[in-house]
Amino acid sequence: HRCDTYYLYEDGHLQEAGSRCLEQKDLYIIQKNHIMCRPTSINNQRSNNKSGDVASHLFGLLFDTFLFFYTVGFVSFRIGELIPLVAAYPYQCISSLLGAALVLHKSVGRQMTRRLIYVASFCTLIYLIDFHIPKALPSAGDKVTEQIGTILITGANSGVGYETARALAVTYGKDVMLGCRSATKCSAAAKTINDEVAGVGSSGKAIPMHIDLSDFESVSAFVLQLEGMEEKNKIDVLFNNAGYGPRNNIPVDSYGLNPAFTSMHLSHHLLTELLLKTNNPELRVINTSSFSHHLCAIPFAYLPSFLLEWLNLSQNAGCLDEQFFKEDLYSKTKTSTYFEAKIANMMHTVELPRRHGSVAVAVDLGWVGTAIQPWMRVSLSPTSLGWMRNARIGVLPVLHAIFTPGTELLQGLRGEEGTWSDGGVVMNVFGHSMEAFSTYHWWRDAAGLGRNRMLGLSELLWDTSSSLLRKNGY
């Protein structure tokens, strides 16, 4: 009898190792070279198990599909952490990938084992990049934390700004000024923080204050309000954090400028200059940037010109180039507006110490689960899926940027004689400082995006910003 499969009948159990036998009435078992005939009842037993096999196969297919899409989502949202991870630990990452591939290869044919290994690997990776690899924060009462007094945070009623303010007031006992556009939301956020402060017996305090970063006059009035307070506070750290995800085609504002650029860069530039002038000439400045600012370089460093033309990107190489300052700055918002604002925050950080000699750090947060986009607020969000860090974990690099001594921030970047006059630095997602526009390969001269080119554009941004503010009386 011809069969296209092999069967073994051992201990009353049917073990299959192939497709269905061609013979219908009897099941033939081929063991080595000996053919044995078994009763038809064995076939009936196999038929009864068909429904279970189909259900198991369907479950496996659905689970594998879920794992595929989960992997795509994880890599997409965690790219801002995965790239620094590979850059910092290249050999460990390569050996881990090879080891995982070998284990998965050895488990071929054992589908459930393979899936469990895959899931366990993901859980381990999330634990590593969220809790194990990031640099440990200083403890409350450490010398480095005692050197910092009052901190001012813009956009402090939610997201990264709120969680930073909460950690500073509750854990470290700091006085934190919450700068918010909505007075109601600001007061509510300050009350929540102060209630928690009282609950743990901390010495910190949250102070709500109104500031509208779309209005230069509001920024100026905010600084005057600081100067007029009964208990005049010297601001030790300014955290320029406020930002939003602008939709396309928002028209120019009352200043004739791109409204997102006004709110996320120009007003922060003005606030920084006023505080340096009137409050504290040694002010430490922290700017919230984003890994998305690298989109101003990556496509132009690696994609051929014909593909760039086909993609028709809304940004130019470097984003804030000469054309931007000539045309795009005075136009409505577009797809690239957000990361144009984020690279402006990066450029402002780089240029600030070159102009004032002060400490300036741009924080590369990666993707953090906040309310900046509507799809981040739903129940089944990227944060709940583990694709993004929640805000409490995501503020770790901000706290490092606030507390790390200036000399330590430059350590290993510019040699023993390096100074802040060479420009500000970047704090990556793991709490380690990096040099802007040079750490990653895509910021390179061959693509017209080397560090010297970007420093030149940073100077142009500074001069243009100062000119626009003077033009409007500030």
Coordinates of C-alpha atoms in Angstrom, one line a residue:
H1 CA 0.0 0.0 0.0
R2 CA 1.2 3.5 -0.9
C3 CA 1.4 6.1 1.9
D4 CA 2.7 9.6 1.8
T5 CA 3.3 9.7 5.6
Y6 CA 4.8 7.8 8.4
Y7 CA 2.9 6.8 11.6
L8 CA 4.0 5.4 14.9
Y9 CA 1.5 3.8 17.2
E10 CA 3.1 3.6 20.6
D11 CA 1.5 3.2 24.1
G12 CA -2.0 3.6 22.6
H13 CA -1.1 7.1 21.1
L14 CA -0.9 8.0 17.5
Q15 CA 2.2 10.0 16.6
E16 CA 2.1 11.7 13.2
A17 CA 5.1 12.9 11.3
G18 CA 3.7 14.1 8.0
S19 CA 0.6 14.4 5.9
R20 CA -2.5 12.2 5.7
C21 CA -2.2 8.5 4.6
L22 CA -3.6 7.8 1.1
E23 CA -5.2 4.6 2.3
Q24 CA -8.7 5.3 3.7
K25 CA -9.9 2.1 5.3
D26 CA -6.7 1.2 7.2
L27 CA -3.8 3.2 8.7
Y28 CA -0.5 1.8 7.6
I29 CA 2.5 2.4 9.8
I30 CA 5.9 2.2 8.2
Q31 CA 8.6 1.7 10.8
K32 CA 12.0 1.3 9.2
N33 CA 11.3 -1.2 6.4
H34 CA 8.5 -3.1 8.0
I35 CA 4.9 -2.4 7.1
M36 CA 2.2 -3.1 9.6
C37 CA -1.6 -2.8 9.3
R38 CA -3.6 -1.4 12.1
P39 CA -7.4 -1.6 12.7
T40 CA -9.6 1.1 11.1
S41 CA -10.5 2.3 14.6
I42 CA -7.2 4.2 14.8
N43 CA -8.3 6.2 11.8
N44 CA -11.5 7.0 13.6
Q45 CA -9.5 8.2 16.6
R46 CA -7.5 10.5 14.3
S47 CA -10.7 11.9 12.7
N48 CA -12.1 12.8 16.2
N49 CA -8.9 14.8 16.9
K50 CA -9.1 16.8 13.6
S51 CA -11.3 19.6 15.1
G52 CA -8.8 20.1 17.9
D53 CA -5.9 20.2 15.4
V54 CA -7.7 22.9 13.3
A55 CA -8.4 25.0 16.4
S56 CA -4.8 24.7 17.5
H57 CA -3.5 25.6 14.1
L58 CA -5.8 28.7 13.9
F59 CA -4.7 29.8 17.4
G60 CA -1.1 29.5 16.3
L61 CA -1.7 31.5 13.1
L62 CA -3.4 34.3 15.0
F63 CA -0.7 34.4 17.7
D64 CA 2.1 34.5 15.1
T65 CA 0.3 37.3 13.3
F66 CA 0.0 39.2 16.6
L67 CA 3.8 38.7 17.3
F68 CA 4.7 40.0 13.9
F69 CA 2.7 43.2 14.2
Y70 CA 3.8 43.6 17.8
T71 CA 7.4 43.4 16.7
V72 CA 6.8 46.1 14.0
G73 CA 5.1 48.4 16.4
F74 CA 7.8 47.8 19.1
V75 CA 10.7 48.6 16.8
S76 CA 8.9 51.7 15.3
F77 CA 8.1 53.3 18.7
R78 CA 11.3 52.1 20.5
I79 CA 13.7 53.1 17.7
G80 CA 14.8 56.1 19.8
E81 CA 16.0 53.6 22.5
L82 CA 17.2 50.7 20.3
I83 CA 19.6 52.9 18.3
P84 CA 21.4 54.3 21.4
L85 CA 21.4 50.8 22.8
V86 CA 23.1 49.3 19.8
A87 CA 25.5 52.3 19.6
A88 CA 26.5 51.8 23.3
Y89 CA 26.7 48.0 23.3
P90 CA 27.2 46.9 19.7
Y91 CA 29.0 43.5 20.5
Q92 CA 26.5 42.6 23.2
C93 CA 23.6 43.3 21.0
I94 CA 25.0 41.3 18.1
S95 CA 25.8 38.3 20.3
S96 CA 22.4 38.4 21.9
L97 CA 20.7 38.5 18.5
L98 CA 22.8 35.5 17.3
G99 CA 22.0 33.6 20.5
A100 CA 18.3 34.2 20.2
A101 CA 18.3 33.2 16.5
L102 CA 20.2 30.0 17.4
V103 CA 17.7 29.1 20.2
L104 CA 14.8 29.8 17.9
H105 CA 16.3 27.7 15.2
K106 CA 16.8 24.8 17.6
S107 CA 13.1 25.0 18.5
V108 CA 11.8 24.6 15.0
G109 CA 9.0 22.1 15.0
R110 CA 8.1 23.0 18.6
Q111 CA 5.9 26.0 17.9
M112 CA 4.8 26.7 21.4
T113 CA 8.3 26.6 22.7
R114 CA 9.4 29.0 20.0
R115 CA 6.6 31.4 20.8
L116 CA 7.3 31.4 24.5
I117 CA 11.0 32.1 23.8
Y118 CA 10.0 35.0 21.6
V119 CA 7.7 36.5 24.2
A120 CA 10.2 36.1 27.0
S121 CA 12.9 37.8 24.8
F122 CA 10.6 40.8 24.4
C123 CA 9.8 41.0 28.1
T124 CA 13.5 40.9 28.9
L125 CA 14.3 43.6 26.3
I126 CA 11.7 45.9 27.7
Y127 CA 13.0 45.4 31.3
L128 CA 16.6 46.1 30.2
I129 CA 15.9 49.3 28.3
D130 CA 13.4 50.7 30.9
F131 CA 15.0 49.7 34.2
H132 CA 18.4 48.0 33.9
I133 CA 20.5 49.9 31.3
P134 CA 19.5 53.5 32.2
K135 CA 21.9 55.3 34.5
A136 CA 20.7 55.3 38.1
L137 CA 19.4 58.6 39.4
P138 CA 21.0 60.3 42.4
S139 CA 19.3 59.9 45.8
A140 CA 17.5 62.7 47.5
G141 CA 20.0 64.5 49.8
D142 CA 23.1 63.7 47.6
K143 CA 25.5 66.6 47.2
V144 CA 24.7 67.0 43.4
T145 CA 20.9 67.4 44.2
E146 CA 21.5 69.9 47.0
Q147 CA 23.2 72.3 44.6
I148 CA 20.0 72.8 42.7
G149 CA 17.3 75.1 44.2
T150 CA 14.3 76.3 42.3
I151 CA 13.3 74.8 38.9
L152 CA 10.9 76.4 36.4
I153 CA 9.1 74.0 34.0
T154 CA 6.9 75.1 31.0
G155 CA 4.1 72.8 29.9
A156 CA 4.0 71.4 33.5
N157 CA 0.4 70.5 33.9
S158 CA 0.6 67.1 32.1
G159 CA 3.0 64.6 30.5
V160 CA 6.7 64.9 30.9
G161 CA 6.5 68.4 32.5
Y162 CA 4.1 67.2 35.2
E163 CA 6.0 64.0 36.0
T164 CA 9.3 66.0 36.2
A165 CA 7.7 68.5 38.5
R166 CA 6.2 65.8 40.6
A167 CA 9.5 63.9 41.0
L168 CA 11.4 67.1 41.9
A169 CA 8.9 68.2 44.5
V170 CA 8.0 64.9 46.0
T171 CA 11.2 62.9 45.8
Y172 CA 13.8 65.6 45.9
G173 CA 12.0 68.3 48.0
K174 CA 12.5 71.1 45.4
D175 CA 10.5 74.2 44.8
V176 CA 9.1 73.9 41.3
M177 CA 7.3 76.6 39.3
L178 CA 4.7 75.2 36.9
G179 CA 4.4 77.4 33.8
C180 CA 1.1 76.6 32.0
R181 CA -1.2 78.1 29.5
S182 CA -4.3 77.0 31.3
A183 CA -4.5 78.5 34.8
T184 CA -7.2 76.0 35.8
K185 CA -5.2 73.0 34.8
C186 CA -2.0 74.4 36.3
S187 CA -3.7 75.0 39.7
A188 CA -5.1 71.4 39.6
A189 CA -1.7 69.9 38.8
A190 CA 0.0 72.0 41.5
K191 CA -2.6 70.9 44.1
T192 CA -2.2 67.2 43.2
I193 CA 1.6 67.5 43.6
N194 CA 1.4 69.4 46.9
D195 CA -1.1 66.9 48.3
E196 CA 1.4 64.1 47.5
V197 CA 4.2 66.2 49.0
A198 CA 2.2 66.6 52.2
G199 CA 1.5 62.9 52.2
V200 CA 5.2 61.9 52.2
G201 CA 6.4 64.8 54.3
S202 CA 8.7 66.2 51.7
S203 CA 9.9 69.8 51.8
G204 CA 9.1 70.5 48.1
K205 CA 6.4 72.8 46.7
A206 CA 4.7 73.3 43.4
I207 CA 3.8 76.9 42.4
P208 CA 1.3 77.4 39.6
M209 CA 2.0 80.3 37.2
H210 CA 0.4 81.3 33.9
I211 CA 2.4 81.7 30.7
D212 CA 1.1 81.5 27.1
L213 CA 4.0 80.7 24.8
S214 CA 2.1 81.7 21.7
D215 CA 2.2 85.3 22.9
F216 CA 5.5 87.1 23.5
E217 CA 3.8 89.6 25.8
S218 CA 2.7 86.8 28.0
V219 CA 6.3 85.6 28.3
S220 CA 7.5 89.1 29.2
A221 CA 4.7 89.5 31.8
F222 CA 5.6 86.1 33.3
V223 CA 9.2 87.2 33.9
L224 CA 8.0 90.5 35.4
Q225 CA 5.7 88.5 37.7
L226 CA 8.7 86.5 38.9
E227 CA 10.6 89.7 39.7
G228 CA 7.6 91.1 41.6
M229 CA 7.0 88.1 43.8
E230 CA 7.3 88.8 47.6
E231 CA 9.7 85.9 47.9
K232 CA 11.9 86.5 44.9
N233 CA 13.0 83.1 43.6
K234 CA 16.3 82.7 41.9
I235 CA 15.7 80.1 39.1
D236 CA 18.5 77.6 39.0
V237 CA 17.2 75.5 36.2
L238 CA 14.8 76.3 33.3
F239 CA 13.2 73.3 31.7
N240 CA 11.8 74.5 28.3
N241 CA 9.4 71.6 27.9
A242 CA 6.1 72.9 26.5
G243 CA 5.2 71.5 23.0
Y244 CA 2.4 70.0 21.0
G245 CA 1.8 68.0 17.9
P246 CA 0.5 70.5 15.3
R247 CA -1.9 69.4 12.7
N248 CA -1.2 70.4 9.1
N249 CA -2.3 73.7 7.5
I250 CA -2.6 75.8 10.7
P251 CA -2.2 79.4 9.3
V252 CA 0.5 81.8 10.4
D253 CA 0.0 83.6 13.8
S254 CA -0.3 87.3 14.6
Y255 CA 3.4 87.7 14.1
G256 CA 3.2 86.3 10.6
L257 CA 5.2 83.2 11.7
N258 CA 4.7 79.4 11.8
P259 CA 2.6 79.1 15.0
A260 CA 4.4 75.9 16.2
F261 CA 7.8 77.5 15.7
T262 CA 6.6 80.5 17.8
S263 CA 5.4 78.4 20.7
M264 CA 8.0 75.7 20.8
H265 CA 11.1 77.7 20.0
L266 CA 10.9 81.5 19.8
S267 CA 9.0 82.0 23.1
H268 CA 11.4 79.6 24.8
H269 CA 14.3 81.6 23.3
L270 CA 12.8 84.8 24.7
L271 CA 12.1 83.3 28.1
T272 CA 15.7 82.0 28.4
E273 CA 17.2 85.4 27.4
L274 CA 15.0 87.3 29.9
L275 CA 15.8 85.0 32.8
L276 CA 19.6 85.1 32.0
K277 CA 19.4 88.9 32.0
T278 CA 17.2 89.6 35.0
N279 CA 17.2 86.5 37.2
N280 CA 20.3 84.3 37.0
P281 CA 23.2 84.7 34.6
E282 CA 24.3 81.2 35.5
L283 CA 21.0 79.6 34.7
R284 CA 21.1 76.0 33.5
V285 CA 18.8 75.4 30.5
I286 CA 17.2 72.1 29.6
N287 CA 15.3 71.9 26.3
T288 CA 13.0 69.0 25.4
S289 CA 14.0 67.7 22.0
S290 CA 13.1 64.4 20.4
F291 CA 14.7 61.5 18.4
S292 CA 12.5 62.7 15.6
H293 CA 14.9 65.5 14.9
H294 CA 17.1 62.9 13.2
L295 CA 14.6 62.8 10.4
C296 CA 16.2 66.0 9.3
A297 CA 19.2 63.9 8.4
I298 CA 18.5 60.2 8.0
P299 CA 16.6 60.2 4.6
F300 CA 19.1 62.6 3.1
A301 CA 22.2 60.6 4.3
Y302 CA 21.0 57.2 2.9
L303 CA 18.4 57.6 0.2
P304 CA 19.2 58.2 -3.5
S305 CA 18.1 61.5 -5.0
F306 CA 15.5 60.0 -7.2
L307 CA 13.8 58.3 -4.2
L308 CA 13.8 61.6 -2.3
E309 CA 12.1 63.2 -5.2
W310 CA 9.5 60.5 -5.4
L311 CA 8.9 60.7 -1.6
N312 CA 8.5 64.5 -1.9
L313 CA 9.4 65.1 1.7
S314 CA 8.2 68.4 3.3
Q315 CA 11.5 69.0 4.9
N316 CA 15.0 69.8 3.5
A317 CA 18.3 68.4 4.5
G318 CA 19.0 69.7 8.0
C319 CA 15.4 71.1 8.2
L320 CA 16.3 74.6 9.3
D321 CA 18.4 75.5 6.3
E322 CA 18.5 78.8 4.4
Q323 CA 15.3 78.1 2.6
F324 CA 13.5 77.5 5.8
F325 CA 14.5 80.9 7.2
K326 CA 13.6 82.5 3.9
E327 CA 10.2 80.9 3.3
D328 CA 9.0 78.1 5.5
L329 CA 9.3 80.1 8.7
Y330 CA 6.6 82.4 7.4
S331 CA 4.1 79.7 6.3
K332 CA 1.4 77.4 7.7
T333 CA 2.2 74.2 9.5
K334 CA 3.0 71.0 7.5
T335 CA 4.0 67.4 8.1
S336 CA 7.6 68.2 9.1
T337 CA 6.7 71.1 11.5
Y338 CA 7.0 69.1 14.7
F339 CA 10.5 67.8 14.0
E340 CA 11.6 71.2 12.6
A341 CA 10.7 72.6 16.0
K342 CA 12.5 69.8 17.8
I343 CA 15.7 70.4 15.8
A344 CA 15.3 74.1 16.6
N345 CA 15.4 73.1 20.3
M346 CA 18.5 71.1 19.6
M347 CA 20.2 74.0 17.8
H348 CA 19.2 76.4 20.5
T349 CA 20.9 74.1 23.1
V350 CA 24.1 73.9 21.0
E351 CA 24.3 77.7 20.5
L352 CA 23.3 78.9 23.9
P353 CA 26.6 78.1 25.7
R354 CA 28.6 79.6 22.8
R355 CA 26.8 82.9 23.4
H356 CA 26.5 82.9 27.2
G357 CA 28.9 80.2 28.5
S358 CA 26.1 78.6 30.5
V359 CA 25.2 74.9 30.8
A360 CA 22.6 73.8 28.2
V361 CA 21.3 70.3 27.6
A362 CA 18.9 69.0 25.0
V363 CA 17.0 65.9 26.2
D364 CA 16.3 63.2 23.6
L365 CA 13.3 61.6 25.2
G366 CA 12.5 59.1 22.4
W367 CA 8.8 58.1 22.4
V368 CA 7.1 58.7 25.8
G369 CA 3.5 58.1 26.5
T370 CA 1.8 61.5 27.0
A371 CA -1.3 63.2 25.8
I372 CA 0.5 65.1 23.0
Q373 CA -1.4 63.1 20.3
P374 CA -5.1 61.9 20.4
W375 CA -4.1 58.3 19.7
M376 CA -1.9 58.3 22.8
R377 CA -4.9 58.9 25.1
V378 CA -6.9 55.8 24.2
S379 CA -7.2 52.8 26.6
L380 CA -5.3 50.4 24.2
S381 CA -2.4 52.8 23.6
P382 CA 1.2 52.2 22.6
T383 CA 2.1 52.8 26.2
S384 CA -0.2 50.1 27.5
L385 CA 1.2 47.7 24.9
G386 CA 4.8 48.3 26.1
W387 CA 5.7 50.0 22.8
M388 CA 6.4 53.3 24.6
R389 CA 7.6 54.2 28.1
N390 CA 5.2 55.9 30.4
A391 CA 5.9 59.4 31.5
R392 CA 7.2 58.5 35.0
I393 CA 9.9 56.3 33.4
G394 CA 10.5 58.7 30.5
V395 CA 11.6 61.6 32.6
L396 CA 14.7 59.9 33.8
P397 CA 17.0 61.7 31.2
V398 CA 15.4 65.0 32.2
L399 CA 16.3 64.5 35.9
H400 CA 19.9 63.5 34.9
A401 CA 20.1 66.7 32.8
I402 CA 19.0 68.7 35.8
F403 CA 21.3 67.2 38.4
T404 CA 24.4 66.0 36.6
P405 CA 27.3 68.4 37.2
G406 CA 28.5 70.4 34.2
T407 CA 32.0 68.9 34.3
E408 CA 30.5 65.4 34.3
L409 CA 28.3 66.2 31.3
L410 CA 31.3 67.1 29.2
Q411 CA 33.4 64.1 30.5
G412 CA 34.6 61.9 27.7
L413 CA 33.2 64.2 25.0
R414 CA 35.8 67.0 24.5
G415 CA 38.9 65.9 26.3
E416 CA 40.3 67.5 29.4
E417 CA 40.3 71.0 27.9
G418 CA 36.8 71.0 26.5
T419 CA 34.5 73.8 27.7
W420 CA 30.9 74.8 27.4
S421 CA 31.9 77.5 24.9
D422 CA 32.1 74.7 22.4
G423 CA 28.3 74.2 22.6
G424 CA 25.6 72.4 24.5
V425 CA 25.2 68.6 24.7
V426 CA 22.5 66.0 24.4
M427 CA 21.2 63.7 27.1
N428 CA 20.1 60.4 25.6
V429 CA 17.3 58.2 26.8
F430 CA 19.6 56.2 29.1
G431 CA 20.9 59.3 31.0
H432 CA 24.3 59.6 29.3
S433 CA 25.5 62.9 27.6
M434 CA 26.4 62.9 23.9
E435 CA 27.7 65.4 21.4
A436 CA 25.0 66.9 19.1
F437 CA 25.3 66.4 15.4
S438 CA 28.2 64.0 15.4
T439 CA 27.4 60.9 17.5
Y440 CA 25.4 59.1 14.8
H441 CA 26.7 58.3 11.3
W442 CA 24.0 60.2 9.4
W443 CA 25.2 63.6 10.7
R444 CA 28.2 63.5 8.2
D445 CA 29.9 65.8 5.8
A446 CA 29.3 63.5 2.9
A447 CA 25.6 64.2 3.2
G448 CA 26.1 67.9 3.7
L449 CA 25.1 67.5 7.4
G450 CA 28.3 67.4 9.3
R451 CA 28.7 69.1 12.7
N452 CA 30.3 72.2 11.3
R453 CA 27.4 72.7 8.9
M454 CA 24.8 72.2 11.7
L455 CA 26.7 74.6 14.0
G456 CA 26.6 77.2 11.2
L457 CA 22.8 76.7 10.9
S458 CA 22.5 77.0 14.7
E459 CA 24.2 80.4 14.5
L460 CA 21.7 81.4 11.7
L461 CA 18.8 80.2 13.9
W462 CA 20.0 82.3 16.8
D463 CA 20.6 85.4 14.8
T464 CA 17.2 85.0 13.0
S465 CA 15.4 84.4 16.3
S466 CA 17.0 87.5 18.0
S467 CA 16.1 89.6 14.9
L468 CA 12.5 88.5 15.0
L469 CA 12.1 89.2 18.7
R470 CA 13.7 92.7 18.3
K471 CA 11.3 93.3 15.4
N472 CA 8.4 92.6 17.7
G473 CA 9.8 94.8 20.5
Y474 CA 11.5 92.2 22.6

